[in-house]
Amino acid sequence: MSGVGQRSLHQTAVDQFQRAAELIDLNPSYREILSHPKNEIIVNFPVSLDGGSKKIFTGYRIQHNNLLGPFKGGLRFHPDVDLDEVKALAAWMTFKTALVGIPFGGAKGGVTINPGDYSTEEMRRVVRRFTHALGSNIGPDHDIPAPDVGTSSSTMDIVMDTYANISPPGFRQSVKGVVTGKSIEVGGSIGREEATGRGVLYSVRHWCGETGIRLDELSVAVQGFGNVGANFAELAAAAGCKIVGVADHTGTLVNTTGIDVVKLRHWVGENDGIHGFPGADTVGDEELWDLDVDVLVPAALENQVTVERAERLRCRVMVEAANGPTTADAEVVLAGRGIEVIPDILANAGGVIVSYFEWLQNKSARAWSFADVDDRLRGLVWQAHDRVVERRRDLNCSRREAAYVVALSRIADVYDRRGIFP
Ligand code: NAD
């Protein structure tokens, strides 16, 4: 979201990796390459509305880098989707996949649309026409979308079905891996739906291990109660954390004795948002940022933690479940106030990690058990955290810089060996 007067989100993403690049004196050519997406695909496509009229929508697929493997990243359906936002989100995917050591590059896509304004059938047609417009720009060994804000497993099922139907007949059974995050019945992986939230919880656990604080003593506030926020909150509550504040686009709830997250999820299923939930007090939206909690988890959209909010936060650690929730200036304020930040490319990598497992399962036509998925997820998240802690200590830098250093070192190593074509 790069509204008038706002700093470019893509520039923020570039500045973040450039700070880490300085620390390891990264080759200037690699810096230049990584400052730009490889491909920027913009499609304008017509969709028939229920009344019979046609409307043109704009969709994006930004393929940032595929040095380490096929382009990989979500599809966002939101009214604020624009080129700048998708470019930033695509770059973050390159660093996220490199950081956790999975063989993917980075991409992101989306459509500028408010899904709430359209019927289920209209949205199906939007997804089909968007997939058709992308055509061979995506593919199971080329570019693999997944869910993000405003999209879900059912969106991915339709993308896969459309892609299969526009593929030659002999290939239709082998293209399931064109998207991840599908329903299990359609070829998805057990554990993918909650994987991002679970990865966020593993990140909190790792921080507890570092600091000697017990997980079941933590109080937590969460902004965003969609796929990531709600799954995280439910898993955290089940692990003994007290969820004292929750916000979404319909309002903010506080209950200092703990919100019953399972009941709240049922409420949201029936009411389209958390507003009106009887098990907590409804407060003003700004009050979320004043809560006296151990852990704050932004799990909604970017640029939520501004300087003004960073000055008021009372948490010990902020775990970035959303992509890009903290502005560059706010990060300086948080560092000055001694508030730890577990950066997005580390904290929310659980989703793309289990997407990788889904892709492997699709390639081998086998289904893994929950234990297989969960053990490997925890292993990769843990390994990435350990590497970040190590690099942070060696370089005496922030956790975000250390995460980028780990990612950039992997990317640079491969560029060094492969060279730049021709
Ligand atoms: P979602 O659409 O399922 O949920 C988004 C949530 O944010 C909703 O609860 C919505 O009400 C809330 N929200 C929107 N605007 C808000 C506002 N102004 N104030 C408060 N709440 C607001 O999306 P999601 O998949 O949960 O994604 C959330 C974030 O996590 C995004 O930054 C996304 O890029 C990131 N992420 C998602 C995944 C994934 O697997 N879905 C993986 C990694 C990162």
Tab-separated table of C-alpha atoms and ligand atoms in Angstrom:
chain	number	residue	atom	x	y	z
A	1	MET	CA	0.000	0.000	0.000
A	2	SER	CA	1.772	3.045	-1.185
A	3	GLY	CA	-0.865	5.723	-0.891
A	4	VAL	CA	-0.212	9.400	-1.633
A	5	GLY	CA	2.526	10.778	0.592
A	6	GLN	CA	3.518	7.309	1.798
A	7	ARG	CA	6.978	5.940	1.331
A	8	SER	CA	7.312	3.289	-1.391
A	9	LEU	CA	7.004	-0.154	0.171
A	10	HIS	CA	9.342	-1.594	-2.431
A	11	GLN	CA	11.965	0.988	-1.506
A	12	THR	CA	11.577	-0.082	2.143
A	13	ALA	CA	12.189	-3.698	1.106
A	14	VAL	CA	15.282	-2.672	-0.881
A	15	ASP	CA	16.635	-0.553	1.996
A	16	GLN	CA	16.230	-3.500	4.378
A	17	PHE	CA	18.368	-5.866	2.353
A	18	GLN	CA	20.882	-3.131	1.466
A	19	ARG	CA	21.619	-2.551	5.170
A	20	ALA	CA	22.458	-6.230	5.575
A	21	ALA	CA	24.387	-6.222	2.278
A	22	GLU	CA	26.644	-3.518	3.733
A	23	LEU	CA	27.429	-5.717	6.730
A	24	ILE	CA	28.799	-8.518	4.551
A	25	ASP	CA	30.156	-6.284	1.801
A	26	LEU	CA	27.920	-7.991	-0.771
A	27	ASN	CA	29.025	-7.876	-4.412
A	28	PRO	CA	27.520	-4.653	-5.922
A	29	SER	CA	26.210	-6.568	-8.966
A	30	TYR	CA	24.141	-8.855	-6.758
A	31	ARG	CA	22.790	-5.827	-4.901
A	32	GLU	CA	21.731	-4.280	-8.178
A	33	ILE	CA	20.068	-7.479	-9.386
A	34	LEU	CA	18.159	-7.932	-6.133
A	35	SER	CA	16.967	-4.308	-6.166
A	36	HIS	CA	14.718	-5.076	-9.148
A	37	PRO	CA	12.214	-7.820	-9.879
A	38	LYS	CA	13.140	-10.066	-12.777
A	39	ASN	CA	9.679	-9.902	-14.372
A	40	GLU	CA	6.700	-7.607	-13.818
A	41	ILE	CA	3.504	-9.022	-15.299
A	42	ILE	CA	0.398	-6.817	-15.321
A	43	VAL	CA	-2.839	-8.141	-16.781
A	44	ASN	CA	-6.152	-6.393	-17.389
A	45	PHE	CA	-8.949	-8.906	-17.841
A	46	PRO	CA	-12.746	-8.739	-18.227
A	47	VAL	CA	-15.161	-10.593	-15.968
A	48	SER	CA	-18.925	-11.075	-16.451
A	49	LEU	CA	-20.844	-9.802	-13.429
A	50	ASP	CA	-24.086	-11.423	-12.281
A	51	GLY	CA	-26.228	-8.711	-13.912
A	52	GLY	CA	-24.623	-9.433	-17.311
A	53	SER	CA	-22.311	-6.419	-17.514
A	54	LYS	CA	-18.514	-6.784	-17.864
A	55	LYS	CA	-15.913	-5.273	-15.587
A	56	ILE	CA	-12.186	-4.982	-16.203
A	57	PHE	CA	-9.885	-5.949	-13.321
A	58	THR	CA	-6.142	-5.436	-12.984
A	59	GLY	CA	-3.948	-8.255	-11.733
A	60	TYR	CA	-0.225	-8.550	-11.055
A	61	ARG	CA	2.398	-11.238	-10.851
A	62	ILE	CA	5.838	-10.006	-9.892
A	63	GLN	CA	8.625	-12.551	-10.247
A	64	HIS	CA	11.473	-11.198	-8.185
A	65	ASN	CA	14.172	-13.849	-8.354
A	66	ASN	CA	14.487	-17.550	-9.276
A	67	LEU	CA	18.148	-18.257	-8.667
A	68	LEU	CA	17.481	-20.849	-5.950
A	69	GLY	CA	14.382	-22.433	-7.517
A	70	PRO	CA	10.982	-21.665	-9.086
A	71	PHE	CA	9.353	-18.329	-8.264
A	72	LYS	CA	7.149	-18.725	-5.180
A	73	GLY	CA	4.692	-16.466	-3.378
A	74	GLY	CA	1.082	-15.707	-2.579
A	75	LEU	CA	-1.821	-14.082	-4.390
A	76	ARG	CA	-3.499	-11.169	-2.618
A	77	PHE	CA	-7.036	-9.939	-3.363
A	78	HIS	CA	-7.459	-6.536	-1.739
A	79	PRO	CA	-8.526	-3.032	-2.869
A	80	ASP	CA	-5.073	-1.591	-2.033
A	81	VAL	CA	-3.088	-4.028	-4.192
A	82	ASP	CA	-0.807	-2.072	-6.524
A	83	LEU	CA	2.477	-2.565	-8.349
A	84	ASP	CA	4.620	-1.103	-5.573
A	85	GLU	CA	3.080	-3.319	-2.903
A	86	VAL	CA	3.394	-6.516	-4.936
A	87	LYS	CA	7.016	-5.707	-5.847
A	88	ALA	CA	7.891	-5.392	-2.153
A	89	LEU	CA	6.049	-8.579	-1.215
A	90	ALA	CA	7.793	-10.467	-4.047
A	91	ALA	CA	11.253	-9.340	-2.889
A	92	TRP	CA	10.513	-10.414	0.694
A	93	MET	CA	9.653	-13.898	-0.638
A	94	THR	CA	13.105	-14.242	-2.241
A	95	PHE	CA	14.785	-13.495	1.088
A	96	LYS	CA	12.354	-15.643	3.085
A	97	THR	CA	12.862	-18.793	1.007
A	98	ALA	CA	16.643	-18.268	0.986
A	99	LEU	CA	16.678	-17.694	4.748
A	100	VAL	CA	14.884	-20.957	5.572
A	101	GLY	CA	16.841	-22.874	2.952
A	102	ILE	CA	14.106	-24.176	0.655
A	103	PRO	CA	14.671	-24.444	-3.126
A	104	PHE	CA	12.427	-21.597	-4.252
A	105	GLY	CA	12.822	-18.037	-5.412
A	106	GLY	CA	10.431	-15.171	-4.711
A	107	ALA	CA	7.258	-13.845	-6.337
A	108	LYS	CA	3.927	-12.325	-5.382
A	109	GLY	CA	0.712	-11.514	-7.176
A	110	GLY	CA	-2.696	-10.105	-6.656
A	111	VAL	CA	-5.797	-8.434	-7.968
A	112	THR	CA	-6.999	-4.962	-7.016
A	113	ILE	CA	-10.434	-5.916	-5.753
A	114	ASN	CA	-12.568	-5.958	-2.637
A	115	PRO	CA	-13.837	-9.574	-2.625
A	116	GLY	CA	-16.692	-8.538	-0.301
A	117	ASP	CA	-18.232	-6.494	-3.146
A	118	TYR	CA	-18.790	-9.566	-5.353
A	119	SER	CA	-20.853	-12.767	-5.231
A	120	THR	CA	-19.225	-16.192	-4.852
A	121	GLU	CA	-19.861	-16.919	-8.532
A	122	GLU	CA	-18.394	-13.565	-9.619
A	123	MET	CA	-15.269	-14.260	-7.526
A	124	ARG	CA	-14.912	-17.697	-9.151
A	125	ARG	CA	-14.957	-16.027	-12.555
A	126	VAL	CA	-12.378	-13.444	-11.384
A	127	VAL	CA	-10.055	-16.256	-10.260
A	128	ARG	CA	-10.529	-18.193	-13.504
A	129	ARG	CA	-9.975	-15.198	-15.764
A	130	PHE	CA	-6.961	-14.030	-13.749
A	131	THR	CA	-5.420	-17.519	-13.955
A	132	HIS	CA	-6.162	-17.656	-17.674
A	133	ALA	CA	-4.585	-14.222	-18.140
A	134	LEU	CA	-1.421	-15.351	-16.322
A	135	GLY	CA	-1.336	-18.451	-18.547
A	136	SER	CA	2.123	-19.987	-18.866
A	137	ASN	CA	3.652	-17.268	-16.676
A	138	ILE	CA	2.884	-19.664	-13.795
A	139	GLY	CA	3.605	-23.408	-13.671
A	140	PRO	CA	4.635	-26.158	-11.242
A	141	ASP	CA	8.323	-25.833	-12.139
A	142	HIS	CA	8.275	-22.133	-12.955
A	143	ASP	CA	6.122	-20.003	-10.639
A	144	ILE	CA	3.924	-21.385	-7.871
A	145	PRO	CA	1.305	-19.115	-6.223
A	146	ALA	CA	-0.302	-19.703	-2.794
A	147	PRO	CA	-2.920	-17.994	-0.597
A	148	ASP	CA	-2.410	-14.554	0.957
A	149	VAL	CA	-4.743	-11.797	2.175
A	150	GLY	CA	-8.223	-12.227	0.677
A	151	THR	CA	-7.520	-15.643	-0.882
A	152	SER	CA	-7.824	-19.156	0.569
A	153	SER	CA	-7.573	-22.852	-0.207
A	154	SER	CA	-10.743	-22.662	-2.303
A	155	THR	CA	-9.143	-19.904	-4.419
A	156	MET	CA	-6.122	-22.166	-4.956
A	157	ASP	CA	-8.380	-25.106	-5.921
A	158	ILE	CA	-9.876	-22.974	-8.692
A	159	VAL	CA	-6.489	-21.676	-9.875
A	160	MET	CA	-5.261	-25.274	-10.122
A	161	ASP	CA	-8.396	-26.453	-11.914
A	162	THR	CA	-8.209	-23.583	-14.421
A	163	TYR	CA	-4.506	-24.141	-15.046
A	164	ALA	CA	-5.113	-27.897	-15.559
A	165	ASN	CA	-7.897	-27.155	-18.044
A	166	ILE	CA	-5.728	-24.839	-20.144
A	167	SER	CA	-2.846	-27.386	-20.120
A	168	PRO	CA	-2.508	-30.025	-22.854
A	169	PRO	CA	-4.535	-33.165	-21.923
A	170	GLY	CA	-1.479	-35.325	-21.278
A	171	PHE	CA	-0.186	-32.881	-18.632
A	172	ARG	CA	-3.382	-32.267	-16.683
A	173	GLN	CA	-2.656	-34.811	-13.944
A	174	SER	CA	0.879	-33.545	-13.364
A	175	VAL	CA	0.150	-29.877	-12.734
A	176	LYS	CA	-1.294	-30.085	-9.213
A	177	GLY	CA	1.841	-28.392	-7.909
A	178	VAL	CA	1.124	-25.206	-9.886
A	179	VAL	CA	-0.261	-23.773	-6.640
A	180	THR	CA	0.115	-24.681	-2.974
A	181	GLY	CA	-2.326	-24.083	-0.154
A	182	LYS	CA	-4.990	-26.175	-1.908
A	183	SER	CA	-7.693	-28.097	-0.018
A	184	ILE	CA	-6.452	-31.482	1.139
A	185	GLU	CA	-9.071	-33.211	-1.051
A	186	VAL	CA	-7.684	-31.436	-4.128
A	187	GLY	CA	-4.006	-32.194	-3.413
A	188	GLY	CA	-3.165	-29.905	-0.516
A	189	SER	CA	-1.017	-30.841	2.447
A	190	ILE	CA	-2.183	-31.662	5.899
A	191	GLY	CA	-1.030	-28.798	8.142
A	192	ARG	CA	-0.758	-26.128	5.386
A	193	GLU	CA	-3.853	-24.198	6.468
A	194	GLU	CA	-2.399	-23.372	9.902
A	195	ALA	CA	1.290	-23.569	8.902
A	196	THR	CA	2.018	-19.833	8.998
A	197	GLY	CA	0.406	-19.473	12.424
A	198	ARG	CA	2.259	-22.541	13.657
A	199	GLY	CA	5.562	-21.128	12.388
A	200	VAL	CA	4.823	-17.883	14.247
A	201	LEU	CA	4.277	-19.890	17.433
A	202	TYR	CA	7.569	-21.754	16.905
A	203	SER	CA	9.228	-18.348	16.566
A	204	VAL	CA	7.744	-17.275	19.909
A	205	ARG	CA	8.926	-20.573	21.427
A	206	HIS	CA	12.447	-19.977	20.160
A	207	TRP	CA	12.472	-16.499	21.682
A	208	CYS	CA	11.259	-18.029	24.980
A	209	GLY	CA	14.177	-20.467	24.833
A	210	GLU	CA	16.622	-17.593	24.268
A	211	THR	CA	15.252	-15.485	27.087
A	212	GLY	CA	14.307	-18.167	29.611
A	213	ILE	CA	10.678	-16.999	29.725
A	214	ARG	CA	7.955	-19.656	29.844
A	215	LEU	CA	5.523	-19.831	26.938
A	216	ASP	CA	2.548	-20.487	29.215
A	217	GLU	CA	3.231	-17.272	31.126
A	218	LEU	CA	2.960	-15.000	28.103
A	219	SER	CA	0.232	-12.462	27.452
A	220	VAL	CA	-0.357	-11.799	23.765
A	221	ALA	CA	-2.145	-9.295	21.517
A	222	VAL	CA	-2.853	-10.014	17.842
A	223	GLN	CA	-3.756	-7.612	15.045
A	224	GLY	CA	-5.534	-9.479	12.224
A	225	PHE	CA	-7.750	-12.487	12.767
A	226	GLY	CA	-7.641	-14.177	9.361
A	227	ASN	CA	-5.690	-17.249	8.357
A	228	VAL	CA	-2.459	-16.258	10.100
A	229	GLY	CA	-3.758	-14.335	13.135
A	230	ALA	CA	-6.577	-16.728	14.073
A	231	ASN	CA	-4.513	-19.890	13.627
A	232	PHE	CA	-1.652	-18.418	15.614
A	233	ALA	CA	-3.971	-17.208	18.391
A	234	GLU	CA	-5.679	-20.591	18.673
A	235	LEU	CA	-2.394	-22.521	18.792
A	236	ALA	CA	-0.863	-20.035	21.248
A	237	ALA	CA	-3.903	-20.240	23.542
A	238	ALA	CA	-3.751	-24.043	23.400
A	239	ALA	CA	-0.073	-23.802	24.421
A	240	GLY	CA	-1.055	-21.780	27.498
A	241	CYS	CA	-0.620	-18.169	26.332
A	242	LYS	CA	-3.241	-15.643	27.394
A	243	ILE	CA	-4.682	-13.810	24.371
A	244	VAL	CA	-5.739	-10.469	25.845
A	245	GLY	CA	-6.288	-8.371	22.694
A	246	VAL	CA	-7.475	-9.104	19.157
A	247	ALA	CA	-8.171	-6.645	16.329
A	248	ASP	CA	-9.463	-7.046	12.794
A	249	HIS	CA	-10.986	-4.710	10.185
A	250	THR	CA	-14.291	-4.698	12.116
A	251	GLY	CA	-12.970	-3.692	15.551
A	252	THR	CA	-10.763	-4.342	18.578
A	253	LEU	CA	-11.474	-6.623	21.554
A	254	VAL	CA	-9.779	-6.726	24.946
A	255	ASN	CA	-10.186	-9.182	27.822
A	256	THR	CA	-7.387	-9.091	30.384
A	257	THR	CA	-8.410	-12.518	31.732
A	258	GLY	CA	-8.007	-14.060	28.268
A	259	ILE	CA	-10.192	-14.264	25.149
A	260	ASP	CA	-11.681	-17.674	24.281
A	261	VAL	CA	-10.159	-17.913	20.802
A	262	VAL	CA	-12.078	-21.017	19.744
A	263	LYS	CA	-15.370	-19.281	20.501
A	264	LEU	CA	-14.138	-16.144	18.728
A	265	ARG	CA	-13.343	-18.169	15.599
A	266	HIS	CA	-16.875	-19.584	15.592
A	267	TRP	CA	-18.224	-16.051	15.985
A	268	VAL	CA	-16.146	-14.820	13.044
A	269	GLY	CA	-17.370	-17.743	10.933
A	270	GLU	CA	-20.930	-16.573	11.450
A	271	ASN	CA	-20.466	-12.800	11.644
A	272	ASP	CA	-17.821	-11.819	9.103
A	273	GLY	CA	-15.554	-10.277	11.725
A	274	ILE	CA	-14.831	-10.043	15.461
A	275	HIS	CA	-17.148	-7.061	16.037
A	276	GLY	CA	-19.832	-7.720	18.656
A	277	PHE	CA	-18.192	-10.818	20.186
A	278	PRO	CA	-19.707	-11.064	23.673
A	279	GLY	CA	-16.643	-12.622	25.401
A	280	ALA	CA	-14.561	-9.419	25.505
A	281	ASP	CA	-14.860	-5.635	25.726
A	282	THR	CA	-14.989	-3.668	22.501
A	283	VAL	CA	-12.466	-0.807	22.655
A	284	GLY	CA	-11.166	1.864	20.282
A	285	ASP	CA	-8.824	0.523	17.579
A	286	GLU	CA	-5.830	2.509	18.821
A	287	GLU	CA	-6.028	0.814	22.238
A	288	LEU	CA	-4.504	-2.372	20.833
A	289	TRP	CA	-1.136	-0.624	20.666
A	290	ASP	CA	-1.316	0.480	24.317
A	291	LEU	CA	-1.843	-2.999	25.769
A	292	ASP	CA	0.603	-4.148	28.409
A	293	VAL	CA	1.526	-7.535	26.885
A	294	ASP	CA	4.632	-9.667	26.524
A	295	VAL	CA	4.115	-10.415	22.839
A	296	LEU	CA	2.533	-8.318	20.098
A	297	VAL	CA	1.751	-10.062	16.827
A	298	PRO	CA	0.797	-7.871	13.860
A	299	ALA	CA	-0.890	-10.332	11.468
A	300	ALA	CA	-2.837	-8.023	9.141
A	301	LEU	CA	-1.261	-5.668	6.617
A	302	GLU	CA	1.913	-3.638	6.119
A	303	ASN	CA	2.834	-0.278	7.677
A	304	GLN	CA	0.719	-0.834	10.798
A	305	VAL	CA	3.469	-0.143	13.344
A	306	THR	CA	4.175	3.534	12.753
A	307	VAL	CA	6.513	5.777	14.758
A	308	GLU	CA	3.593	7.095	16.743
A	309	ARG	CA	2.455	3.565	17.687
A	310	ALA	CA	6.022	2.301	18.247
A	311	GLU	CA	6.491	5.025	20.860
A	312	ARG	CA	3.495	3.689	22.792
A	313	LEU	CA	4.027	-0.076	22.559
A	314	ARG	CA	4.457	-1.850	25.895
A	315	CYS	CA	5.367	-5.339	24.617
A	316	ARG	CA	8.710	-7.081	25.143
A	317	VAL	CA	8.829	-8.646	21.702
A	318	MET	CA	7.014	-7.993	18.448
A	319	VAL	CA	6.670	-11.001	16.182
A	320	GLU	CA	5.952	-9.941	12.592
A	321	ALA	CA	3.400	-12.461	11.355
A	322	ALA	CA	2.326	-10.013	8.628
A	323	ASN	CA	4.688	-8.986	5.849
A	324	GLY	CA	6.162	-5.530	6.305
A	325	PRO	CA	4.069	-4.429	9.311
A	326	THR	CA	6.741	-2.062	10.672
A	327	THR	CA	7.753	1.178	8.964
A	328	ALA	CA	11.483	1.884	8.676
A	329	ASP	CA	11.297	4.841	11.075
A	330	ALA	CA	9.276	2.851	13.612
A	331	GLU	CA	11.939	0.159	13.610
A	332	VAL	CA	14.478	2.727	14.801
A	333	VAL	CA	12.133	3.731	17.630
A	334	LEU	CA	11.630	0.092	18.678
A	335	ALA	CA	15.389	-0.530	18.718
A	336	GLY	CA	15.887	2.589	20.848
A	337	ARG	CA	13.260	1.375	23.306
A	338	GLY	CA	14.782	-2.114	23.536
A	339	ILE	CA	11.749	-3.881	22.029
A	340	GLU	CA	12.829	-7.037	20.222
A	341	VAL	CA	11.533	-7.598	16.686
A	342	ILE	CA	11.368	-11.043	15.113
A	343	PRO	CA	11.294	-10.085	11.442
A	344	ASP	CA	8.622	-11.148	8.971
A	345	ILE	CA	10.892	-13.173	6.681
A	346	LEU	CA	11.673	-15.386	9.676
A	347	ALA	CA	8.486	-15.256	11.760
A	348	ASN	CA	5.973	-16.024	9.007
A	349	ALA	CA	8.037	-18.473	6.926
A	350	GLY	CA	6.015	-21.474	8.155
A	351	GLY	CA	3.508	-21.001	5.323
A	352	VAL	CA	6.016	-21.225	2.504
A	353	ILE	CA	7.855	-24.071	4.246
A	354	VAL	CA	4.735	-26.241	4.293
A	355	SER	CA	3.951	-25.047	0.760
A	356	TYR	CA	7.290	-26.588	-0.186
A	357	PHE	CA	6.200	-29.850	1.506
A	358	GLU	CA	2.915	-29.742	-0.421
A	359	TRP	CA	4.806	-29.266	-3.681
A	360	LEU	CA	7.068	-32.242	-2.855
A	361	GLN	CA	4.009	-34.374	-2.056
A	362	ASN	CA	2.392	-33.362	-5.364
A	363	LYS	CA	5.570	-34.241	-7.280
A	364	SER	CA	5.788	-37.683	-5.689
A	365	ALA	CA	2.010	-38.328	-5.563
A	366	ARG	CA	2.294	-39.186	-1.881
A	367	ALA	CA	0.623	-37.752	1.221
A	368	TRP	CA	2.702	-37.110	4.331
A	369	SER	CA	1.357	-37.536	7.861
A	370	PHE	CA	0.821	-34.583	10.177
A	371	ALA	CA	3.864	-35.680	12.202
A	372	ASP	CA	6.042	-35.680	9.035
A	373	VAL	CA	4.924	-32.152	8.181
A	374	ASP	CA	5.147	-30.757	11.685
A	375	ASP	CA	8.553	-32.253	12.568
A	376	ARG	CA	10.107	-30.910	9.384
A	377	LEU	CA	8.428	-27.520	9.767
A	378	ARG	CA	9.714	-27.154	13.312
A	379	GLY	CA	13.169	-28.307	12.206
A	380	LEU	CA	13.479	-25.704	9.432
A	381	VAL	CA	12.077	-22.849	11.531
A	382	TRP	CA	14.392	-23.742	14.397
A	383	GLN	CA	17.451	-24.020	12.156
A	384	ALA	CA	16.743	-20.613	10.614
A	385	HIS	CA	16.349	-19.010	14.054
A	386	ASP	CA	19.583	-20.590	15.277
A	387	ARG	CA	21.460	-19.249	12.235
A	388	VAL	CA	19.987	-15.783	12.754
A	389	VAL	CA	20.928	-15.726	16.446
A	390	GLU	CA	24.460	-16.826	15.532
A	391	ARG	CA	24.936	-14.202	12.801
A	392	ARG	CA	23.430	-11.534	15.017
A	393	ARG	CA	25.985	-12.316	17.685
A	394	ASP	CA	28.901	-12.400	15.187
A	395	LEU	CA	27.956	-9.129	13.521
A	396	ASN	CA	26.422	-7.352	16.507
A	397	CYS	CA	23.423	-6.339	14.415
A	398	SER	CA	19.620	-6.480	14.612
A	399	ARG	CA	17.671	-9.688	14.156
A	400	ARG	CA	16.298	-8.386	10.849
A	401	GLU	CA	19.771	-7.575	9.538
A	402	ALA	CA	21.017	-11.003	10.645
A	403	ALA	CA	18.107	-12.716	8.865
A	404	TYR	CA	18.957	-10.859	5.644
A	405	VAL	CA	22.635	-11.718	6.068
A	406	VAL	CA	21.782	-15.440	6.213
A	407	ALA	CA	19.549	-15.128	3.126
A	408	LEU	CA	21.969	-12.951	1.140
A	409	SER	CA	24.921	-15.214	1.926
A	410	ARG	CA	23.065	-18.205	0.430
A	411	ILE	CA	22.085	-16.235	-2.670
A	412	ALA	CA	25.583	-14.770	-3.135
A	413	ASP	CA	27.181	-18.196	-2.806
A	414	VAL	CA	25.069	-19.520	-5.691
A	415	TYR	CA	25.692	-16.441	-7.879
A	416	ASP	CA	29.429	-16.839	-7.197
A	417	ARG	CA	29.332	-20.446	-8.398
A	418	ARG	CA	26.922	-20.067	-11.329
A	419	GLY	CA	28.023	-16.649	-12.529
A	420	ILE	CA	25.754	-14.204	-14.329
A	421	PHE	CA	24.623	-15.259	-17.799
A	422	PRO	CA	26.002	-14.831	-20.460
B	1	NAD	P1	-6.473	-12.906	5.715
B	1	NAD	O1	-7.137	-12.229	4.591
B	1	NAD	O2	-6.836	-14.306	6.039
B	1	NAD	O3	-6.664	-12.038	7.061
B	1	NAD	C1	-6.331	-10.689	7.138
B	1	NAD	C2	-6.807	-10.168	8.481
B	1	NAD	O4	-6.382	-8.812	8.633
B	1	NAD	C3	-8.332	-10.172	8.622
B	1	NAD	O5	-8.683	-10.610	9.933
B	1	NAD	C4	-8.692	-8.704	8.467
B	1	NAD	O6	-9.874	-8.346	9.152
B	1	NAD	C5	-7.483	-8.054	9.118
B	1	NAD	N1	-7.338	-6.645	8.755
B	1	NAD	C6	-7.375	-6.073	7.531
B	1	NAD	N2	-7.238	-4.749	7.629
B	1	NAD	C7	-7.089	-4.470	8.948
B	1	NAD	C8	-6.919	-3.283	9.696
B	1	NAD	N3	-6.835	-2.096	9.086
B	1	NAD	N4	-6.815	-3.360	11.047
B	1	NAD	C9	-6.886	-4.549	11.665
B	1	NAD	N5	-7.059	-5.721	11.011
B	1	NAD	C10	-7.163	-5.678	9.677
B	1	NAD	O7	-4.890	-12.789	5.443
B	1	NAD	P2	-3.724	-13.704	6.025
B	1	NAD	O8	-3.464	-14.781	5.038
B	1	NAD	O9	-4.005	-14.031	7.434
B	1	NAD	O10	-2.488	-12.682	5.924
B	1	NAD	C11	-2.187	-11.743	6.964
B	1	NAD	C12	-0.741	-11.289	6.814
B	1	NAD	O11	0.134	-12.434	6.895
B	1	NAD	C13	-0.391	-10.614	5.493
B	1	NAD	O12	0.613	-9.654	5.706
B	1	NAD	C14	0.176	-11.761	4.657
B	1	NAD	O13	1.010	-11.303	3.618
B	1	NAD	C15	0.957	-12.488	5.730
B	1	NAD	N6	1.274	-13.877	5.412
B	1	NAD	C16	0.299	-14.771	5.102
B	1	NAD	C17	0.634	-16.094	4.850
B	1	NAD	C18	-0.411	-17.147	4.585
B	1	NAD	O14	-0.044	-18.339	4.526
B	1	NAD	N7	-1.673	-16.824	4.434
B	1	NAD	C19	1.981	-16.486	4.865
B	1	NAD	C20	2.959	-15.550	5.211
B	1	NAD	C21	2.586	-14.246	5.476
